[in-house]
């Protein structure tokens, strides 16, 4: 079975940096690169969940189209690129998808955020390190890290 | 029990033309405890009690019947929530009065329903901000006048911070929410128990009265006018409970889990409200609570608890008010987002922030309008922002909840005679809920039409709650007329009738 590279992508600068690295790794191993956009709707908000969910999904699709464009521009010929929307909190969503696909490695970017913000909101890379059952490659963002 | 797969990925494969495509997604499943937490946290018991209990006692002729009002206010909310439950089946996910009234009665009614939701939420922000500001001062043992500039400033700061939190999408973890809610419920329970023990051991205030069965009997309320007006206030404390119940439709075990969470949250809320109301009234008497209507827990706290411990009660009200602010801003922004996506209001309200994934335009617009409203009502009613807000919100809630009840009855009208269950639960209960809320609306309007019953000075010969209620409905009609002509695509939609499948498949 061919292994894959799972990369968490949200369209930010650091995610683009992580995507660049993920494509490199994918090329080196001849692995498929699975670009994942994860999001979660807070049920506490209630109300028009359906419309809100479709609105966020549209944003996610836009970002993934950009990611695919970046991948094809960077000359990703020879490797498979797949884009996936995972409707789940990003860290457990990535960990679970990587397990399902038996990925070689999970790639994520770090924003270089302040430790306070990370502690308050929880940072995806940090949570991922605890949740993942396989290697995680953390890529510092441009100017961050 | 581990489900087969945590994630249900949608594959957006790169196609020859470079376009992506999108498969359907499975919604998140949420557990029984989360359901319960959402239902109770959305109602915010400590804040709701702080904001309303004193005002129930102020309704003329109410006497010692506040517990009876708490009991009876629940009935129309319960009936309409059955309507919520069935209307939810018409939508793939949770909807609101906006989508349901649009389906049942047409897009114009949908607009008015959405307007009812948005305006109720704007009105309640003034009450939330005022409570948050007053209790922030109480933390430092300060008791400023409700009309002071400090209260206004901290209240505005509160709205700004909470709007910003919702804008950047900060969410407390589920665990933290559970802890906060547990602390809230325990604090209220301990407060009630200590107060009641003091009453029976004659250690309470000199105005203390021992509870009797008559307190709980709605038929002992002196007049229909008193009953209706007090229920108008009482409705406020249950408002929000339905949002937890509607989210239940999304839960893991939709056959058993949701029903159980709805029943448990209902019993829990009724118990909390009844016990706290009874204990407060027994401890301090009706007059003292009415005199301190704006901050009953700040008044009762230091009497029931020794001095530093009473701060827990103050903090509980503050955290409860924060939870309530979040469950006010989030659904309102989602409602206006949905209205914009359906084409019922200008498109810009449907914008989603690419980084925070929040309905940014809707959220910020809501924060700005709420701030303006808080300042306006502070000027109109310097000493009674809270009382007037609660009653004005009551009117708007009667309006849109009532509409939901009628919408359910009408949407499913062809299904009602198909089974006894349909007839009572889908037809009669929501209809009765709608009718009783309409009754409360009318009785309340006539009560606040009398000068002697108003907290603040009159406007156009009417009490402020009446002016706000009628004024908002008129503004809604005018805006609706404008949108009718500027957004013809949405407003030319035809009403629908329920697909018989909706009720057949959901046993």
XYZ file of C-alpha atoms in Angstrom:
652
model
C 0.000 0.000 0.000
C 1.312 3.387 -0.892
C 1.862 5.704 2.021
C 0.908 9.365 2.000
C 1.775 12.754 3.420
C -1.064 14.455 5.301
C -0.795 18.225 5.585
C -3.038 20.573 7.559
C -3.828 23.650 5.472
C -5.808 26.807 6.276
C -4.522 29.216 3.666
C -2.276 31.179 6.063
C 1.325 32.040 5.159
C 2.692 29.385 7.494
C 0.353 26.794 5.980
C 1.742 27.670 2.547
C 5.231 27.147 3.907
C 4.156 23.783 5.327
C 2.603 22.858 1.978
C 5.893 23.613 0.218
C 7.695 21.257 2.611
C 4.980 18.592 2.304
C 5.284 18.623 -1.497
C 9.060 18.265 -1.197
C 8.693 15.280 1.122
C 6.004 13.817 -1.134
C 8.295 14.093 -4.149
C 11.210 12.546 -2.276
C 9.176 9.466 -1.329
C 6.821 9.413 -4.315
C 3.937 9.685 -1.833
C 0.495 11.104 -2.405
C 0.028 14.494 -0.709
C -3.321 14.863 1.079
C -4.129 18.527 1.788
C -6.586 18.796 4.675
C -8.737 21.735 5.715
C -10.277 21.057 9.113
C -12.961 23.130 10.803
C -15.529 22.699 13.499
C -18.820 24.499 14.088
C -19.481 25.315 17.728
C -22.888 23.806 18.515
C -23.232 26.262 21.416
C -24.114 28.916 18.862
C -27.181 26.979 17.760
C -29.324 28.844 15.273
C -28.900 28.417 11.562
C -26.175 25.785 11.718
C -26.894 24.489 8.240
C -26.343 27.786 6.430
C -23.333 28.635 8.557
C -21.780 25.263 7.808
C -22.232 25.681 4.046
C -20.756 29.186 4.224
C -17.644 27.915 6.020
C -17.393 24.984 3.616
C -17.302 27.450 0.729
C -14.365 29.241 2.350
C -12.659 25.872 2.868
C -13.155 24.889 -0.791
C -11.699 28.214 -1.924
C -8.597 27.685 0.206
C -8.161 24.139 -1.048
C -8.447 25.254 -4.670
C -5.646 27.735 -3.972
C -3.589 24.941 -2.410
C -4.099 22.722 -5.437
C -3.075 25.597 -7.707
C 0.093 26.080 -5.642
C 0.820 22.352 -5.870
C 0.461 22.219 -9.647
C 2.543 25.400 -10.084
C 5.361 23.950 -8.015
C 5.657 21.130 -10.538
C 4.085 18.338 -8.549
C 3.916 16.088 -11.616
C 4.399 12.475 -10.829
C 2.779 12.706 -7.395
C -0.882 12.551 -6.507
C -2.386 15.584 -4.818
C -5.697 15.273 -3.032
C -7.618 17.936 -1.125
C -9.969 17.072 1.690
C -12.349 19.025 3.926
C -12.587 17.430 7.344
C -15.391 18.685 9.462
C -13.813 18.176 12.821
C -11.565 20.102 15.190
C -8.319 20.372 13.188
C -5.908 18.525 15.512
C -7.942 15.336 16.163
C -9.291 15.499 12.599
C -5.761 15.470 11.146
C -4.601 12.734 13.511
C -7.566 10.540 12.643
C -7.328 11.058 8.903
C -3.592 10.286 9.005
C -4.326 7.066 10.860
C -7.054 6.061 8.393
C -4.773 6.727 5.442
C -1.774 5.214 7.223
C 0.207 8.360 6.380
C 3.985 8.415 6.590
C 4.016 11.808 8.314
C 1.708 14.704 9.218
C 2.925 18.179 8.242
C 1.682 21.358 9.953
C 2.844 24.946 10.014
C 3.195 27.073 13.143
C 2.113 30.651 13.172
C 4.725 31.664 15.691
C 1.892 32.836 17.891
C 2.373 34.184 21.357
C 2.474 31.443 24.000
C -0.428 33.159 25.781
C -2.739 32.845 22.812
C -1.658 29.239 22.357
C -2.343 28.451 25.994
C -5.746 30.117 25.896
C -7.035 28.691 22.641
C -4.850 25.652 22.264
C -2.573 25.444 19.250
C -3.169 22.852 16.571
C 0.477 21.671 16.262
C 0.779 21.344 20.023
C -2.378 19.270 20.361
C -1.421 17.230 17.334
C 1.880 16.170 18.926
C -0.117 14.525 21.711
C -2.829 13.009 19.543
C -0.960 11.661 16.546
C 0.183 8.042 16.459
C 2.848 8.792 13.834
C 5.561 11.358 13.126
C 4.556 15.018 12.960
C 6.662 17.497 11.008
C 6.266 21.041 12.330
C 7.247 23.764 9.861
C 7.943 27.259 11.205
C 6.122 29.991 9.306
C 7.974 32.710 7.397
C 9.204 35.165 10.016
C 7.777 33.082 12.851
C 9.216 30.243 14.877
C -18.763 2.727 21.830
C -16.319 3.693 19.158
C -17.894 4.773 15.909
C -16.496 3.404 12.676
C -14.801 6.619 11.680
C -14.249 9.928 13.380
C -13.934 11.871 10.195
C -16.039 11.730 7.103
C -13.748 13.378 4.598
C -14.920 15.151 1.512
C -12.610 14.658 -1.368
C -11.984 17.696 -3.532
C -10.022 16.070 -6.319
C -8.219 18.168 -8.841
C -10.073 17.864 -12.116
C -8.841 18.451 -15.642
C -10.145 22.032 -15.641
C -8.532 22.750 -12.289
C -11.909 23.024 -10.543
C -12.619 21.306 -7.292
C -15.721 19.383 -6.433
C -17.291 18.723 -3.131
C -19.149 15.727 -1.728
C -21.728 15.862 1.036
C -20.525 16.052 4.600
C -21.616 14.361 7.750
C -22.411 16.699 10.594
C -20.633 16.551 13.915
C -22.069 14.307 16.499
C -22.328 15.665 20.016
C -22.827 13.710 23.182
C -25.502 13.628 25.827
C -23.573 15.695 28.382
C -22.779 18.358 25.774
C -26.465 18.496 24.887
C -27.366 19.055 28.485
C -24.652 21.677 28.949
C -25.743 23.556 25.833
C -29.402 23.561 26.845
C -28.718 24.824 30.367
C -25.829 27.175 29.492
C -27.901 28.827 26.739
C -30.487 29.702 29.344
C -27.831 31.028 31.772
C -29.726 30.389 35.042
C -27.759 32.701 37.361
C -27.903 35.647 34.973
C -31.576 35.040 34.102
C -32.515 35.020 37.788
C -30.428 38.124 38.492
C -32.026 39.976 35.592
C -35.677 39.054 36.148
C -36.599 37.814 39.600
C -36.881 41.273 41.159
C -38.979 42.500 38.249
C -41.464 39.647 38.586
C -41.972 40.858 42.178
C -42.607 44.407 40.930
C -45.635 43.513 38.794
C -48.563 45.098 40.607
C -50.811 42.630 42.403
C -48.285 39.783 42.212
C -48.089 39.230 45.986
C -46.264 35.996 46.832
C -47.088 34.250 43.540
C -43.649 34.542 41.875
C -42.996 30.768 42.095
C -46.356 30.147 40.394
C -45.328 32.535 37.603
C -42.040 30.656 37.163
C -44.021 27.425 36.826
C -46.641 28.689 34.418
C -44.262 30.702 32.191
C -42.687 27.441 31.222
C -45.814 25.993 29.619
C -46.013 28.175 26.478
C -42.246 27.780 26.015
C -42.598 23.996 26.251
C -45.453 23.962 23.738
C -43.620 26.140 21.240
C -40.462 24.089 21.664
C -42.432 21.119 20.338
C -42.966 23.258 17.256
C -39.188 23.883 17.128
C -38.619 20.179 17.325
C -40.839 19.378 14.339
C -39.862 22.380 12.226
C -36.261 21.236 12.586
C -37.173 18.170 10.565
C -38.041 20.401 7.638
C -34.414 21.536 7.508
C -31.413 19.286 7.092
C -29.829 20.928 10.134
C -30.975 23.350 12.746
C -32.925 26.299 11.456
C -34.719 29.179 13.127
C -38.000 31.030 12.931
C -36.623 32.800 9.854
C -36.399 29.657 7.705
C -39.491 28.046 9.200
C -41.838 31.025 8.880
C -40.538 31.529 5.320
C -41.475 27.933 4.514
C -44.874 27.997 6.213
C -46.149 31.514 5.501
C -43.826 32.853 2.818
C -40.679 35.023 2.705
C -42.286 38.169 4.170
C -43.223 36.280 7.338
C -39.732 34.752 7.340
C -38.245 38.248 7.364
C -40.430 39.339 10.289
C -39.466 36.176 12.211
C -35.775 36.837 11.588
C -36.270 40.471 12.596
C -37.901 39.257 15.831
C -34.855 37.106 16.637
C -32.317 39.823 15.842
C -34.128 42.584 17.730
C -34.729 40.400 20.818
C -31.012 39.709 20.880
C -30.104 43.378 20.465
C -32.495 44.354 23.269
C -31.111 41.741 25.649
C -27.554 42.975 25.121
C -28.405 46.121 27.097
C -29.556 43.975 29.996
C -26.467 41.743 29.782
C -24.124 44.721 29.637
C -25.852 46.402 32.572
C -25.736 43.250 34.745
C -22.118 42.590 33.801
C -21.148 46.169 34.673
C -23.078 46.277 37.972
C -21.701 42.939 39.141
C -18.186 43.936 38.126
C -18.533 46.823 40.599
C -20.003 44.473 43.223
C -16.842 42.381 42.988
C -15.082 45.341 44.640
C -17.948 45.964 47.056
C -18.901 49.095 45.161
C -22.570 49.926 44.551
C -22.754 52.578 41.850
C -26.045 54.025 40.651
C -27.274 52.021 37.631
C -27.345 55.243 35.645
C -23.755 56.231 36.450
C -21.277 56.842 33.683
C -19.003 54.109 35.081
C -21.700 51.464 34.620
C -22.313 52.693 31.079
C -18.585 52.631 30.262
C -17.966 49.142 31.663
C -21.130 47.899 29.964
C -19.930 49.215 26.599
C -16.499 47.679 27.214
C -18.227 44.379 27.930
C -20.147 44.426 24.628
C -16.969 45.332 22.726
C -14.925 42.530 24.324
C -17.611 39.893 23.845
C -18.151 40.934 20.212
C -14.411 40.748 19.592
C -14.270 37.270 21.194
C -17.036 36.066 18.881
C -15.408 37.771 15.902
C -12.047 36.037 16.301
C -13.807 32.805 17.193
C -12.470 32.153 20.694
C -14.360 29.244 22.152
C -14.113 27.823 25.603
C -13.393 24.120 25.602
C -16.329 21.827 26.295
C -14.672 20.732 29.533
C -14.354 24.305 30.832
C -17.975 25.017 29.944
C -19.054 21.985 31.911
C -17.022 23.058 34.922
C -18.389 26.623 34.832
C -21.940 25.378 34.537
C -21.487 22.888 37.360
C -20.134 25.656 39.603
C -23.094 27.835 38.614
C -25.700 25.195 39.448
C -24.014 24.190 42.722
C -23.649 27.833 43.816
C -27.337 28.493 43.199
C -28.313 25.281 44.995
C -26.156 26.029 48.050
C -27.472 29.590 48.108
C -31.067 28.343 48.105
C -30.454 25.701 50.773
C -28.639 28.080 53.132
C -31.344 30.709 52.659
C -34.134 28.212 53.403
C -32.345 26.822 56.461
C -31.991 30.407 57.738
C -35.703 31.006 57.186
C -36.742 27.925 59.164
C -34.232 28.600 61.953
C -35.400 32.235 62.146
C -31.987 33.613 61.141
C -33.152 35.273 57.939
C -34.153 38.928 57.531
C -37.004 40.428 59.547
C -39.186 40.357 56.420
C -38.741 36.596 56.011
C -41.842 34.522 55.265
C -42.268 30.759 55.333
C -43.260 29.201 51.994
C -46.782 27.853 51.556
C -48.343 25.701 48.835
C -50.306 28.703 47.584
C -47.053 30.309 46.305
C -47.007 27.700 43.547
C -50.656 27.951 42.546
C -51.197 30.025 39.392
C -54.927 30.250 40.161
C -54.116 32.321 43.241
C -52.698 35.121 41.054
C -54.959 38.125 41.573
C -55.895 39.002 37.959
C -55.373 38.036 34.329
C -53.504 41.291 33.786
C -51.062 40.472 36.604
C -50.638 36.924 35.345
C -49.983 37.930 31.729
C -47.570 40.712 32.624
C -45.614 38.580 35.074
C -45.414 35.774 32.502
C -44.048 38.319 30.003
C -41.147 38.720 32.445
C -41.043 35.019 33.296
C -40.637 34.026 29.635
C -37.283 35.744 29.690
C -35.767 33.181 32.057
C -36.581 30.232 29.780
C -35.571 32.005 26.604
C -32.610 30.173 25.066
C -33.612 26.788 26.401
C -34.956 25.864 22.965
C -31.568 26.372 21.300
C -30.119 23.527 23.321
C -33.104 21.405 22.489
C -32.818 22.112 18.761
C -29.127 21.230 18.750
C -30.250 17.877 20.071
C -31.305 17.006 16.566
C -27.634 16.748 15.737
C -26.614 14.433 18.489
C -24.914 11.063 18.411
C -27.810 8.855 19.344
C -30.703 10.731 17.844
C -33.238 8.127 18.917
C -32.607 8.260 22.647
C -29.987 10.892 23.573
C -31.820 14.080 22.571
C -35.079 13.259 24.296
C -33.264 12.430 27.497
C -31.138 15.602 27.422
C -34.232 17.721 26.763
C -36.144 16.173 29.647
C -33.228 16.341 32.087
C -32.341 19.940 31.169
C -35.996 20.919 31.561
C -36.381 19.340 34.968
C -33.045 20.791 36.078
C -33.963 24.326 34.982
C -37.446 24.224 36.498
C -36.004 22.965 39.776
C -33.250 25.593 39.915
C -35.655 28.421 39.144
C -38.369 27.279 41.538
C -36.013 26.609 44.430
C -34.033 29.840 44.015
C -37.202 31.932 43.627
C -38.841 30.331 46.645
C -35.712 30.630 48.777
C -35.091 34.279 47.818
C -38.685 35.282 48.459
C -38.825 33.385 51.758
C -35.544 34.891 52.920
C -36.073 38.571 52.150
C -39.774 39.032 51.413
C -41.341 40.449 48.270
C -40.760 44.132 48.962
C -36.995 43.934 49.499
C -36.454 41.966 46.282
C -38.520 44.474 44.308
C -36.523 47.343 45.830
C -33.296 45.658 44.718
C -34.654 44.368 41.407
C -31.534 45.394 39.505
C -29.133 43.270 41.527
C -30.926 40.810 43.788
C -27.904 38.535 44.206
C -25.660 41.430 45.163
C -28.292 42.326 47.766
C -28.950 38.787 49.041
C -25.400 37.455 48.700
C -23.746 39.136 51.719
C -26.812 38.383 53.875
C -26.969 34.667 53.078
C -23.229 33.996 52.858
C -20.400 35.336 55.045
C -18.501 38.141 53.372
C -15.783 36.756 51.131
C -17.853 33.694 50.156
C -20.637 35.855 48.723
C -18.198 36.815 45.968
C -18.696 33.336 44.501
C -22.301 34.316 43.832
C -21.196 37.545 42.118
C -18.626 35.684 40.003
C -21.256 33.095 39.096
C -23.567 35.804 37.786
C -20.669 37.249 35.771
C -19.665 33.929 34.164
C -23.311 33.161 33.516
C -23.719 36.544 31.820
C -20.649 35.842 29.657
C -22.042 32.482 28.580
C -25.341 34.161 27.833
C -23.647 36.901 25.810
C -21.948 34.260 23.677
C -25.186 32.363 23.168
C -26.739 35.681 22.147
C -24.134 36.874 19.660
C -23.320 33.539 17.959
C -26.848 32.511 16.934
C -27.851 36.057 15.964
C -24.880 36.378 13.648
C -25.720 32.961 12.186
C -29.319 34.029 11.684
C -28.402 37.171 9.771
C -25.790 35.175 7.839
C -28.497 32.706 6.823
C -30.904 35.522 5.939
C -28.248 37.060 3.693
C -27.445 33.734 2.039
C -31.106 33.159 1.314
C -31.204 36.629 -0.219
C -33.577 38.129 2.367
C -31.191 40.897 3.483
C -28.167 42.472 1.740
C -25.499 39.941 0.798
C -22.701 41.505 2.809
C -24.150 40.074 6.051
C -23.388 36.615 4.668
C -19.638 37.218 4.636
C -17.433 34.709 6.449
C -14.017 35.763 7.716
C -11.432 33.679 5.853
C -9.099 33.375 8.819
C -11.430 33.114 11.813
C -14.273 31.423 9.892
C -16.812 33.557 11.731
C -19.685 35.571 10.213
C -17.610 38.732 10.597
C -19.869 41.398 9.074
C -22.929 40.092 10.929
C -21.039 39.812 14.218
C -19.546 43.306 14.103
C -22.793 44.887 12.905
C -24.553 43.239 15.822
C -21.961 44.534 18.291
C -22.197 48.075 16.939
C -26.003 48.196 16.955
C -26.102 46.667 20.461
C -23.717 49.328 21.748
C -25.802 52.115 20.218
C -28.959 50.587 21.688
C -27.356 50.313 25.142
C -26.533 54.030 25.062
C -30.001 54.949 23.760
C -31.892 52.998 26.407
C -29.552 54.370 29.057
C -30.697 57.854 28.027
C -34.395 56.947 27.689
C -34.561 55.001 30.933
C -31.662 56.083 33.137
C -32.762 54.141 36.196
C -34.427 51.162 34.662
C -32.478 49.768 31.760
C -32.979 46.268 33.165
C -36.714 46.291 33.776
C -37.565 47.934 30.478
C -35.206 45.648 28.550
C -36.644 42.477 30.059
C -40.199 43.500 29.158
C -39.303 44.704 25.660
C -37.435 41.437 25.037
C -40.507 39.606 26.358
C -42.653 41.257 23.684
C -40.270 40.374 20.847
C -39.838 36.800 22.119
C -43.639 36.409 22.297
C -43.735 37.672 18.727
C -41.235 35.299 17.157
C -41.801 32.272 19.382
C -45.519 32.674 18.791
C -44.871 32.824 15.073
C -42.890 29.568 15.298
C -45.812 27.861 17.023
C -48.229 29.008 14.327
C -45.729 28.122 11.573
C -45.460 24.534 12.812
C -49.223 24.117 12.962
C -49.685 25.584 9.480
C -46.729 23.892 7.799
C -47.839 20.442 8.921
C -51.590 21.149 8.597
C -52.175 18.260 6.170
C -50.440 15.784 8.464
C -52.358 16.568 11.638
C -55.304 14.263 11.074
C -53.080 11.319 10.211
C -52.447 10.253 13.801
C -53.442 11.233 17.324
C -49.791 11.903 18.052
C -49.480 14.308 15.115
C -52.702 16.044 16.104
C -51.597 16.833 19.651
C -47.839 17.243 19.422
C -47.403 18.769 15.957
C -50.696 20.651 15.831
C -52.446 21.507 19.068
C -49.430 22.043 21.353
C -47.541 24.508 19.097
C -50.818 26.262 18.268
C -51.726 26.640 21.944
C -48.169 27.829 22.638
C -48.531 30.464 19.908
C -51.969 31.541 21.109
C -50.913 31.877 24.738
C -47.848 33.930 23.755
C -50.119 36.152 21.659
C -52.329 36.524 24.753
C -49.343 37.432 26.928
C -48.273 39.971 24.292
C -51.686 41.688 24.337
C -52.102 41.651 28.133
C -48.555 42.977 28.563
C -49.141 45.744 26.019
C -52.272 46.884 27.841
C -50.535 46.741 31.258
C -47.654 48.960 30.141
C -50.130 51.241 28.383
C -51.212 52.385 31.848
C -49.064 55.165 33.160
C -48.968 53.941 36.766
C -47.316 50.661 35.752
C -44.281 52.114 34.028
C -40.827 52.130 35.538
C -39.673 55.087 33.518
C -41.386 58.130 32.051
C -43.777 57.710 29.134
C -43.122 58.265 25.482
C -46.035 59.115 23.167
C -48.374 58.389 26.105
C -47.210 54.766 26.299
C -44.795 52.946 28.598
C -41.286 52.397 27.285
C -41.666 48.585 26.820
C -44.759 49.201 24.665
C -43.008 51.874 22.609
C -40.002 49.581 22.012
C -42.172 46.569 21.129
C -44.541 48.403 18.762
C -41.750 50.577 17.366
C -39.603 47.575 16.444
C -42.487 45.801 14.731
C -43.234 48.948 12.693
C -39.550 49.366 11.763
C -39.528 45.686 10.780
C -42.513 46.176 8.496
C -40.920 49.221 6.849
C -37.582 47.444 6.298
C -39.490 44.400 5.027
C -41.240 46.590 2.476
C -37.900 48.037 1.321
C -36.336 44.579 1.000
C -39.454 43.309 -0.754
C -38.765 45.696 -3.610
C -34.952 45.646 -3.564
C -34.503 41.869 -3.181
C -37.300 40.517 -5.402
C -35.743 37.086 -5.933
C -36.171 35.954 -2.333
C -39.416 37.787 -1.666
C -41.204 36.172 -4.607
C -40.774 32.670 -3.149
C -43.971 30.737 -2.464
C -44.881 29.160 0.885
C -44.473 25.389 1.121
C -46.422 22.594 2.747
C -44.711 19.833 4.705
C -43.647 16.748 2.812
C -45.583 13.837 4.403
C -42.245 11.965 4.559
C -40.912 14.353 7.229
C -43.089 12.982 9.990
C -43.316 9.442 8.664
C -39.597 8.742 8.778
C -38.796 10.223 12.142
C -40.288 7.796 14.596
